Amino acid sequence: VQLQASGGGLVQAGDSLRLSCTYSGGRFQNYGIGWFRQAPGQERVFVAAVAWNGGSKFYSDSVGGRFTISKHSEGNTVYLQMNSLKPEDTAVYYCAVPSRVWVLPGRRESAYNYWGQGTQVTVSS
């Protein structure tokens, strides 16, 4: 399994970005996806997750109402739409695949087996 995260960049506060996580090497339709982020000097933290069928989703309190995660049955890409970006959203964003199939993955890193390389998001004030 390989994951490729992309779509990061430098934006101003209030702008939007859409991150993509492209999945290869496995049965994409069986797995949920999680997004995490790591700010400079801080631990990596959970951002959002979507279930294997794209139905159930949940978000961290810090991004709820601003970010939307989506997974469609067609294709092999999961998106993280980020609106109303704030400087505190600045981080490297990672997507990850959990070890269990057919679930809504949780917020713990230990639940995830495979990680993408990360994409940098920088939000200026």
C-alpha atoms as one frame of an Amber mdcrd trajectory, in Angstrom:
protein
   0.000   0.000   0.000   1.232   3.457  -0.913  -0.290   6.819  -0.115   0.516
  10.091  -1.848  -0.634  13.296  -0.190  -0.715  16.477  -2.252  -2.386  19.853
  -2.552  -0.609  21.803   0.160   0.688  25.300  -0.296   1.002  28.823   1.067
  -2.284  30.681   1.528  -3.666  33.590   3.512  -5.959  33.353   6.479  -9.525
  32.803   5.331  -8.529  31.033   2.131  -9.296  27.442   1.150  -7.233  24.460
   0.071  -8.123  20.948  -0.970  -5.724  18.183  -0.061  -5.712  14.877  -1.917
  -4.601  11.461  -0.740  -4.121   8.981  -3.549  -4.068   5.315  -2.619  -2.441
   2.449  -4.530  -1.422  -1.132  -3.979  -4.457  -2.393  -2.114  -8.226  -2.615
  -2.026  -9.093   1.036  -1.591 -12.790   0.345  -1.235 -12.243  -1.688   1.948
 -10.437   0.959   3.974 -11.245   4.192   5.681  -8.735   7.028   5.670  -7.490
   9.359   8.373  -5.836  12.748   8.112  -3.357  13.966  10.706  -1.182  17.047
  10.968   2.036  18.023  12.651   2.933  21.614  13.393   6.562  22.634  13.956
   7.788  21.487  17.340   4.549  19.684  18.136   3.266  16.138  18.082   1.252
  14.801  15.207  -2.471  15.053  15.913  -5.674  13.740  14.435  -7.645  15.936
  12.028 -10.378  13.890  10.361 -11.393  10.369   9.369 -13.829   8.791   6.959
 -15.235   5.282   6.968 -14.438   2.687   4.311 -17.720   3.361   2.499 -17.440
   7.139   2.679 -20.499   7.389   4.889 -19.404   8.106   8.468 -16.953  10.874
   9.208 -15.641  12.702  12.220 -13.347  15.601  12.917 -11.216  17.076  15.623
 -12.804  19.962  17.496 -10.283  22.384  16.029 -11.364  21.821  12.408 -15.011
  20.771  12.696 -17.258  23.014  10.626 -14.353  24.184   8.457 -12.868  20.977
   7.027 -14.659  18.268   5.073 -13.282  14.804   4.366 -14.698  12.821   1.462
 -14.207   9.386  -0.009 -16.052   8.225  -3.090 -16.665   4.683  -4.239 -15.141
   5.468  -7.617 -11.474   6.221  -7.923  -8.757   5.914  -5.335  -8.519   9.360
  -3.811  -9.676  10.855  -0.531 -10.020  14.621  -0.216  -9.731  17.030   2.662
 -11.435  20.301   1.822 -10.135  23.015   4.137 -12.050  26.278   4.343 -11.609
  29.391   6.456  -7.999  28.509   7.094  -6.260  29.980  10.112  -2.569  30.457
  10.876  -2.870  27.718  13.500  -3.722  25.269  10.706  -0.133  25.552   9.513
   1.366  22.061   9.586   2.476  19.107   7.540  -0.637  17.086   6.734  -0.501
  13.301   6.497  -3.010  10.755   5.315  -3.045   7.237   6.674  -4.755   3.885
   6.231  -5.895   1.878   9.249  -5.049  -1.734   9.904  -8.712  -2.794  10.004
 -11.041  -2.972   7.030 -14.667  -1.896   6.868 -14.509   0.519   9.773 -14.548
   4.190  10.566 -10.960   4.576  11.747 -10.246   6.294  15.027  -8.070   9.173
  16.136  -5.203   7.131  17.571  -2.079   6.830  15.414  -1.636   3.246  16.546
  -4.761   2.299  14.567  -3.039   3.142  11.287  -0.620   0.977   9.348   0.353
   3.023   6.322   1.248   6.696   6.044   1.769   9.096   3.184   4.781  11.383
   3.031   2.933  14.540   4.039   2.149  17.829   2.345   2.961  21.240   3.800
   0.181  23.735   4.467   1.202  27.233   5.504  -1.377  29.853   6.398  -0.195
  33.431   6.742  -2.029  35.996   8.845
